[in-house]
Structures are given as structure tokens and as C-alpha cells.
PDB file of C-alpha atoms in Angstrom:
ATOM      1  CA  MET A  11       0.000   0.000   0.000  1.00 97.00           C
ATOM      2  CA  HIS A  12       1.328   3.417  -0.946  1.00 97.00           C
ATOM      3  CA  ASP A  13      -0.262   6.626   0.334  1.00 95.00           C
ATOM      4  CA  VAL A  14      -3.752   5.058   0.439  1.00 96.00           C
ATOM      5  CA  LEU A  15      -6.574   7.210   1.830  1.00 95.00           C
ATOM      6  CA  PRO A  16     -10.351   6.642   1.585  1.00 95.00           C
ATOM      7  CA  ALA A  17     -12.057   9.358  -0.415  1.00 94.00           C
ATOM      8  CA  VAL A  18     -14.374  10.087   2.514  1.00 90.00           C
ATOM      9  CA  PHE A  19     -11.341  11.036   4.613  1.00 90.00           C
ATOM     10  CA  ALA A  20      -9.819  13.304   1.953  1.00 88.00           C
ATOM     11  CA  GLN A  21     -10.369  16.475   3.952  1.00 81.00           C
ATOM     12  CA  ARG A  22      -9.272  14.946   7.231  1.00 75.00           C
ATOM     13  CA  GLY A  23      -6.116  13.274   5.969  1.00 68.00           C
ATOM     14  CA  GLY A  24      -4.345  10.425   7.718  1.00 64.00           C
ATOM     15  CA  ALA A  25      -2.069  12.297  10.107  1.00 65.00           C
ATOM     16  CA  GLU A  26      -3.064  10.234  13.151  1.00 81.00           C
ATOM     17  CA  SER A  27      -3.221   6.884  11.340  1.00 90.00           C
ATOM     18  CA  GLU A  28      -0.463   4.303  11.043  1.00 93.00           C
ATOM     19  CA  VAL A  29      -2.134   2.949   7.887  1.00 94.00           C
ATOM     20  CA  TRP A  30      -3.640   5.759   5.838  1.00 94.00           C
ATOM     21  CA  CYS A  31      -1.194   7.909   3.867  1.00 94.00           C
ATOM     22  CA  ARG A  32       1.676   5.552   4.712  1.00 95.00           C
ATOM     23  CA  ASP A  33       3.803   2.984   2.896  1.00 96.00           C
ATOM     24  CA  ILE A  34       2.905  -0.470   4.241  1.00 96.00           C
ATOM     25  CA  THR A  35       3.914  -3.919   3.039  1.00 97.00           C
ATOM     26  CA  PHE A  36       2.090  -7.048   4.200  1.00 97.00           C
ATOM     27  CA  GLU A  37       4.233 -10.177   3.898  1.00 97.00           C
ATOM     28  CA  ARG A  38       3.218 -13.824   3.544  1.00 97.00           C
ATOM     29  CA  GLY A  39       3.684 -15.866   6.691  1.00 96.00           C
ATOM     30  CA  LYS A  40       3.271 -12.896   9.034  1.00 97.00           C
ATOM     31  CA  ARG A  41       0.335 -11.865  11.207  1.00 96.00           C
ATOM     32  CA  TYR A  42      -1.001  -8.329  11.354  1.00 96.00           C
ATOM     33  CA  LEU A  43      -3.606  -6.678  13.542  1.00 94.00           C
ATOM     34  CA  VAL A  44      -5.223  -3.384  12.513  1.00 94.00           C
ATOM     35  CA  ALA A  45      -6.946  -1.942  15.590  1.00 90.00           C
ATOM     36  CA  ALA A  46      -9.234   1.077  15.556  1.00 84.00           C
ATOM     37  CA  HIS A  47     -12.517   2.514  16.721  1.00 81.00           C
ATOM     38  CA  SER A  48     -15.637   2.031  14.600  1.00 80.00           C
ATOM     39  CA  GLY A  49     -15.918   4.382  11.656  1.00 80.00           C
ATOM     40  CA  THR A  50     -12.212   4.778  11.008  1.00 84.00           C
ATOM     41  CA  GLY A  51     -12.059   2.538   7.942  1.00 90.00           C
ATOM     42  CA  LYS A  52     -11.338  -1.058   9.047  1.00 91.00           C
ATOM     43  CA  SER A  53     -13.959  -2.563   6.742  1.00 93.00           C
ATOM     44  CA  SER A  54     -12.961  -0.131   3.995  1.00 94.00           C
ATOM     45  CA  LEU A  55      -9.374  -1.351   4.216  1.00 96.00           C
ATOM     46  CA  CYS A  56     -10.472  -4.974   3.776  1.00 96.00           C
ATOM     47  CA  SER A  57     -12.778  -4.028   0.889  1.00 97.00           C
ATOM     48  CA  TYR A  58      -9.914  -2.231  -0.857  1.00 98.00           C
ATOM     49  CA  LEU A  59      -7.529  -5.171  -0.459  1.00 98.00           C
ATOM     50  CA  TYR A  60     -10.206  -7.580  -1.724  1.00 97.00           C
ATOM     51  CA  GLY A  61     -11.073  -5.377  -4.691  1.00 96.00           C
ATOM     52  CA  TYR A  62     -14.671  -4.688  -3.697  1.00 95.00           C
ATOM     53  CA  ARG A  63     -14.144  -0.934  -3.620  1.00 96.00           C
ATOM     54  CA  ASN A  64     -11.778   1.552  -5.224  1.00 95.00           C
ATOM     55  CA  ASP A  65     -12.909   4.832  -3.661  1.00 96.00           C
ATOM     56  CA  TYR A  66      -9.443   5.733  -2.431  1.00 96.00           C
ATOM     57  CA  SER A  67      -6.392   7.709  -3.482  1.00 96.00           C
ATOM     58  CA  GLY A  68      -2.933   6.189  -3.593  1.00 97.00           C
ATOM     59  CA  SER A  69      -2.117   2.685  -4.817  1.00 98.00           C
ATOM     60  CA  ILE A  70      -2.378  -0.933  -3.702  1.00 98.00           C
ATOM     61  CA  LYS A  71      -0.216  -3.582  -5.347  1.00 97.00           C
ATOM     62  CA  PHE A  72      -0.019  -7.347  -5.252  1.00 97.00           C
ATOM     63  CA  GLY A  73       3.695  -7.738  -5.801  1.00 93.00           C
ATOM     64  CA  SER A  74       4.379  -5.318  -8.644  1.00 94.00           C
ATOM     65  CA  THR A  75       0.809  -5.368 -10.033  1.00 97.00           C
ATOM     66  CA  ASP A  76      -1.520  -2.479  -9.252  1.00 97.00           C
ATOM     67  CA  ILE A  77      -4.835  -4.091  -8.300  1.00 98.00           C
ATOM     68  CA  THR A  78      -6.805  -1.569 -10.361  1.00 96.00           C
ATOM     69  CA  SER A  79      -5.359  -3.233 -13.489  1.00 97.00           C
ATOM     70  CA  LEU A  80      -6.871  -6.658 -12.695  1.00 97.00           C
ATOM     71  CA  ASN A  81      -9.806  -7.775 -14.836  1.00 97.00           C
ATOM     72  CA  ILE A  82     -12.790  -9.840 -13.665  1.00 96.00           C
ATOM     73  CA  ALA A  83     -11.194 -13.186 -14.503  1.00 97.00           C
ATOM     74  CA  GLN A  84      -8.021 -12.242 -12.650  1.00 97.00           C
ATOM     75  CA  TRP A  85      -9.990 -11.135  -9.589  1.00 97.00           C
ATOM     76  CA  CYS A  86     -11.883 -14.444  -9.607  1.00 95.00           C
ATOM     77  CA  GLU A  87      -8.571 -16.290  -9.579  1.00 96.00           C
ATOM     78  CA  VAL A  88      -7.228 -14.106  -6.763  1.00 97.00           C
ATOM     79  CA  ARG A  89     -10.344 -14.629  -4.639  1.00 97.00           C
ATOM     80  CA  CYS A  90     -10.503 -18.387  -5.208  1.00 96.00           C
ATOM     81  CA  ARG A  91      -6.817 -19.207  -4.855  1.00 96.00           C
ATOM     82  CA  HIS A  92      -4.886 -16.424  -3.182  1.00 97.00           C
ATOM     83  CA  LEU A  93      -6.992 -14.164  -0.952  1.00 98.00           C
ATOM     84  CA  ALA A  94      -9.563 -15.390   1.587  1.00 98.00           C
ATOM     85  CA  TYR A  95     -11.935 -12.897   3.218  1.00 98.00           C
ATOM     86  CA  LEU A  96     -14.214 -12.971   6.228  1.00 96.00           C
ATOM     87  CA  PRO A  97     -16.382  -9.817   6.048  1.00 94.00           C
ATOM     88  CA  GLN A  98     -17.713  -8.295   9.233  1.00 92.00           C
ATOM     89  CA  GLU A  99     -21.334  -8.800   8.112  1.00 93.00           C
ATOM     90  CA  MET A 100     -20.562 -12.477   7.276  1.00 94.00           C
ATOM     91  CA  ARG A 101     -22.848 -12.596   4.178  1.00 95.00           C
ATOM     92  CA  LEU A 102     -24.448 -15.938   4.965  1.00 97.00           C
ATOM     93  CA  PHE A 103     -27.700 -17.162   3.436  1.00 98.00           C
ATOM     94  CA  PRO A 104     -30.326 -17.482   6.204  1.00 97.00           C
ATOM     95  CA  GLU A 105     -32.541 -19.810   4.139  1.00 97.00           C
ATOM     96  CA  LEU A 106     -29.726 -22.378   3.776  1.00 98.00           C
ATOM     97  CA  THR A 107     -28.286 -24.685   6.406  1.00 98.00           C
ATOM     98  CA  ALA A 108     -24.876 -24.104   7.948  1.00 98.00           C
ATOM     99  CA  MET A 109     -23.368 -26.905   5.859  1.00 98.00           C
ATOM    100  CA  GLU A 110     -25.016 -25.636   2.661  1.00 98.00           C
ATOM    101  CA  ASN A 111     -23.496 -22.191   3.246  1.00 98.00           C
ATOM    102  CA  VAL A 112     -20.046 -23.738   3.596  1.00 98.00           C
ATOM    103  CA  GLU A 113     -20.496 -26.048   0.607  1.00 97.00           C
ATOM    104  CA  LEU A 114     -21.380 -23.117  -1.661  1.00 96.00           C
ATOM    105  CA  LYS A 115     -17.830 -21.856  -1.196  1.00 96.00           C
ATOM    106  CA  ASN A 116     -16.224 -25.276  -1.253  1.00 97.00           C
ATOM    107  CA  ARG A 117     -17.822 -26.182  -4.587  1.00 96.00           C
ATOM    108  CA  LEU A 118     -16.110 -23.170  -6.139  1.00 94.00           C
ATOM    109  CA  THR A 119     -12.678 -24.128  -4.842  1.00 96.00           C
ATOM    110  CA  GLY A 120     -12.871 -27.908  -4.419  1.00 95.00           C
ATOM    111  CA  TYR A 121     -10.469 -27.456  -1.541  1.00 97.00           C
ATOM    112  CA  ARG A 122     -11.993 -29.380   1.371  1.00 97.00           C
ATOM    113  CA  SER A 123     -13.352 -32.894   1.813  1.00 97.00           C
ATOM    114  CA  LYS A 124     -16.645 -33.443   3.621  1.00 96.00           C
ATOM    115  CA  ASP A 125     -14.672 -34.931   6.517  1.00 97.00           C
ATOM    116  CA  ASP A 126     -12.449 -31.829   6.681  1.00 97.00           C
ATOM    117  CA  ILE A 127     -15.488 -29.583   6.952  1.00 98.00           C
ATOM    118  CA  THR A 128     -17.150 -31.785   9.558  1.00 98.00           C
ATOM    119  CA  GLN A 129     -13.970 -31.726  11.609  1.00 98.00           C
ATOM    120  CA  MET A 130     -13.924 -27.920  11.572  1.00 98.00           C
ATOM    121  CA  PHE A 131     -17.527 -27.840  12.819  1.00 98.00           C
ATOM    122  CA  GLU A 132     -16.429 -30.145  15.636  1.00 98.00           C
ATOM    123  CA  ARG A 133     -13.367 -28.084  16.517  1.00 97.00           C
ATOM    124  CA  LEU A 134     -15.454 -24.924  16.774  1.00 97.00           C
ATOM    125  CA  GLY A 135     -18.027 -26.637  18.978  1.00 97.00           C
ATOM    126  CA  ILE A 136     -21.002 -26.625  16.599  1.00 98.00           C
ATOM    127  CA  PRO A 137     -21.186 -30.139  15.077  1.00 97.00           C
ATOM    128  CA  GLU A 138     -24.904 -30.373  15.862  1.00 98.00           C
ATOM    129  CA  LYS A 139     -25.578 -27.160  13.898  1.00 97.00           C
ATOM    130  CA  LYS A 140     -24.436 -28.413  10.471  1.00 97.00           C
ATOM    131  CA  ASP A 141     -27.945 -29.190   9.224  1.00 97.00           C
ATOM    132  CA  GLN A 142     -29.769 -26.301  10.875  1.00 98.00           C
ATOM    133  CA  LEU A 143     -30.874 -23.202   8.992  1.00 98.00           C
ATOM    134  CA  MET A 144     -28.610 -20.220   9.470  1.00 97.00           C
ATOM    135  CA  ALA A 145     -31.638 -18.159  10.526  1.00 96.00           C
ATOM    136  CA  HIS A 146     -31.997 -20.433  13.562  1.00 97.00           C
ATOM    137  CA  LEU A 147     -28.391 -20.033  14.761  1.00 97.00           C
ATOM    138  CA  SER A 148     -27.120 -17.441  17.206  1.00 97.00           C
ATOM    139  CA  ILE A 149     -24.859 -14.667  15.925  1.00 96.00           C
ATOM    140  CA  GLY A 150     -21.857 -16.317  17.546  1.00 95.00           C
ATOM    141  CA  GLN A 151     -22.669 -19.641  15.880  1.00 97.00           C
ATOM    142  CA  GLN A 152     -23.102 -17.879  12.546  1.00 97.00           C
ATOM    143  CA  GLN A 153     -19.698 -16.262  12.962  1.00 96.00           C
ATOM    144  CA  ARG A 154     -18.089 -19.680  13.458  1.00 97.00           C
ATOM    145  CA  VAL A 155     -19.827 -21.001  10.339  1.00 98.00           C
ATOM    146  CA  ALA A 156     -18.512 -17.992   8.400  1.00 97.00           C
ATOM    147  CA  ILE A 157     -14.982 -18.743   9.619  1.00 97.00           C
ATOM    148  CA  ILE A 158     -15.284 -22.357   8.437  1.00 98.00           C
ATOM    149  CA  ARG A 159     -16.528 -21.186   5.038  1.00 98.00           C
ATOM    150  CA  THR A 160     -13.608 -18.747   4.734  1.00 98.00           C
ATOM    151  CA  LEU A 161     -11.120 -21.567   5.314  1.00 98.00           C
ATOM    152  CA  CYS A 162     -12.508 -23.609   2.397  1.00 98.00           C
ATOM    153  CA  GLN A 163      -9.891 -22.368  -0.061  1.00 98.00           C
ATOM    154  CA  PRO A 164      -6.153 -22.009  -0.581  1.00 98.00           C
ATOM    155  CA  PHE A 165      -4.808 -18.550   0.202  1.00 98.00           C
ATOM    156  CA  ASP A 166      -1.662 -16.455   0.438  1.00 98.00           C
ATOM    157  CA  PHE A 167      -3.415 -14.028   2.791  1.00 98.00           C
ATOM    158  CA  ILE A 168      -6.578 -14.200   4.851  1.00 98.00           C
ATOM    159  CA  LEU A 169      -8.468 -10.979   5.645  1.00 97.00           C
ATOM    160  CA  LEU A 170     -10.506 -11.116   8.849  1.00 96.00           C
ATOM    161  CA  ASP A 171     -12.736  -8.120   9.542  1.00 94.00           C
ATOM    162  CA  GLU A 172     -13.551  -8.236  13.274  1.00 90.00           C
ATOM    163  CA  PRO A 173     -13.612 -12.053  13.148  1.00 89.00           C
ATOM    164  CA  VAL A 174     -14.484 -12.679  16.807  1.00 85.00           C
ATOM    165  CA  SER A 175     -16.739  -9.748  17.622  1.00 85.00           C
ATOM    166  CA  HIS A 176     -19.566 -12.104  18.662  1.00 89.00           C
ATOM    167  CA  LEU A 177     -17.508 -14.810  20.375  1.00 91.00           C
ATOM    168  CA  ASP A 178     -16.717 -15.346  24.033  1.00 91.00           C
ATOM    169  CA  GLU A 179     -13.139 -15.921  25.135  1.00 91.00           C
ATOM    170  CA  THR A 180     -13.274 -19.705  24.779  1.00 93.00           C
ATOM    171  CA  ASN A 181     -14.728 -19.685  21.261  1.00 94.00           C
ATOM    172  CA  ASN A 182     -12.444 -16.799  20.311  1.00 92.00           C
ATOM    173  CA  ARG A 183      -9.462 -18.951  21.222  1.00 93.00           C
ATOM    174  CA  LEU A 184     -10.789 -21.974  19.319  1.00 95.00           C
ATOM    175  CA  ALA A 185     -11.415 -19.903  16.180  1.00 95.00           C
ATOM    176  CA  ALA A 186      -8.067 -18.115  16.394  1.00 94.00           C
ATOM    177  CA  THR A 187      -6.221 -21.420  16.785  1.00 95.00           C
ATOM    178  CA  LEU A 188      -7.967 -22.936  13.758  1.00 96.00           C
ATOM    179  CA  VAL A 189      -7.218 -19.913  11.574  1.00 96.00           C
ATOM    180  CA  ALA A 190      -3.602 -19.660  12.744  1.00 96.00           C
ATOM    181  CA  GLU A 191      -2.971 -23.361  12.106  1.00 97.00           C
ATOM    182  CA  GLU A 192      -4.373 -23.199   8.588  1.00 97.00           C
ATOM    183  CA  ALA A 193      -2.432 -20.034   7.753  1.00 97.00           C
ATOM    184  CA  ALA A 194       0.766 -21.639   9.042  1.00 97.00           C
ATOM    185  CA  ARG A 195       0.102 -24.795   7.015  1.00 97.00           C
ATOM    186  CA  GLN A 196      -0.222 -22.727   3.851  1.00 97.00           C
ATOM    187  CA  GLY A 197       2.590 -20.322   4.716  1.00 98.00           C
ATOM    188  CA  ALA A 198       0.029 -17.536   4.470  1.00 98.00           C
ATOM    189  CA  GLY A 199      -0.291 -14.129   6.065  1.00 98.00           C
ATOM    190  CA  ILE A 200      -3.111 -13.016   8.366  1.00 97.00           C
ATOM    191  CA  ILE A 201      -4.538  -9.485   8.322  1.00 97.00           C
ATOM    192  CA  ALA A 202      -7.138  -9.040  11.062  1.00 95.00           C
ATOM    193  CA  THR A 203      -9.053  -5.964  12.157  1.00 93.00           C
ATOM    194  CA  SER A 204     -10.423  -5.349  15.624  1.00 90.00           C
ATOM    195  CA  VAL A 205     -11.848  -2.603  17.805  1.00 82.00           C
ATOM    196  CA  GLY A 206      -9.376  -3.730  20.474  1.00 69.00           C
ATOM    197  CA  ASN A 207      -6.738  -6.379  21.055  1.00 57.00           C
ATOM    198  CA  ASP A 208      -9.130  -9.312  21.293  1.00 68.00           C
ATOM    199  CA  VAL A 209      -7.964 -11.479  18.363  1.00 72.00           C
ATOM    200  CA  MET A 210      -6.091 -14.266  20.126  1.00 74.00           C
ATOM    201  CA  ILE A 211      -3.269 -14.875  17.690  1.00 79.00           C
ATOM    202  CA  THR A 212       0.381 -13.998  18.057  1.00 83.00           C
ATOM    203  CA  ILE A 213       0.884 -10.739  16.172  1.00 87.00           C
ATOM    204  CA  ASP A 214       4.048  -9.847  14.251  1.00 91.00           C
ATOM    205  CA  LYS A 215       2.954  -6.275  13.609  1.00 93.00           C
ATOM    206  CA  GLY A 216       0.143  -4.074  14.867  1.00 92.00           C
ATOM    207  CA  TYR A 217      -1.256  -0.883  13.346  1.00 92.00           C
ATOM    208  CA  LYS A 218      -3.598   1.770  14.681  1.00 90.00           C
ATOM    209  CA  LEU A 219      -5.973   2.967  11.995  1.00 85.00           C
TER     210      LEU A 219
END
């Protein structure tokens, strides 16, 4: 990232931020936490890195490639094979079961076996929820399903936008351990956002937004 600033902050600038209007490089294999209060651009940052939005000044590059030059096919490849994303709003389908929500992603990537997915449900303490409609699950249970779905692909980086905002300490630790293990197995980087310091993974670098 070079001199990136959301358009909505153009008048304010990024003087107090360690992210906006700075030069930042995220490296594979390392773990980053971006902490900030609500409304300072955490979700915007993730949306920029994932290519959902481009309402910013400055530049973002994957290696030497400016992401604004990527076409639709290239973005599909990036999102299926290189960049996993857990959005804050989760984007689950309430009319489908927990397993059906996960399988939607897994059919696109072909990355996980049915046993792999079942094991993740077990590790996150919701094996009995696999065949229940998402609309019938608590917010915390939905968040764990969304984490499982996010891990159903290969990735160089995983973006986690407030990934444990609805989890208690025990489930936070379970989710963080699962994510950290998978990132380590793939040699991938983790970029997590939080309103505090509540993401229970060992951090290599922290930023205040």
C-alpha cells in the first residue's frame, strides 16, 4: 500500500493513522492486527484489499501489479486461490443450512473434503448445527460457520474483519487457533481488524488505523 486514503477522509487526511497515507507492506507468513474505533475505515481497508471498492487515493499492489489493473477473470482467480476474506457482516444465506453455506464456497474451490469440513464444525463446537438453517443459529454460531466457510480455499493471505466480535473468550481462542494453524500450514499471512486487542493470535505487527 502506498499513500492510500479513503475518499471520505480526503479532507481529514491520515495524520493520526499508522495505515492511511503511509507505505505499508504485508508479507506472507506474518500476522497483522489493525486496531481502531468504529468508523475509522477497518472494513474499507479490507474491501480495498479484496477489490470490492476503489474509492481511495494512492495505490495498492499485489507484488508489482496495481490491483486496479486486474480484470474480472483475474480477480476471480485471486479470490478463489490467493486471498480469503471474512467480512464483518458475514454474508451468509439465512434460508440455507450451515453446511449448505459452507459447501457453496467449497464447490467453487474444491479445496476441502466433507470430513475436513465436519472436523472444523467439531473443533469450533457446533457439530450439531451443520444441518440447521442459518436463521436459527445465534450470531456467535453464525460467525463460526462464516470462519469455516472462509477456510474452504487455498490462500496467500486471509483478511478477517472483526472475526471474533460475537464470540466469548473460549470460542475466540478456538477460532483463532484454527485460523492460525491453517495459515501456518499454507505459509500464508493473516490481516485481522479489531476494535481492540481481542484477536487471540500472536501478532508480528500491529497498526492503529
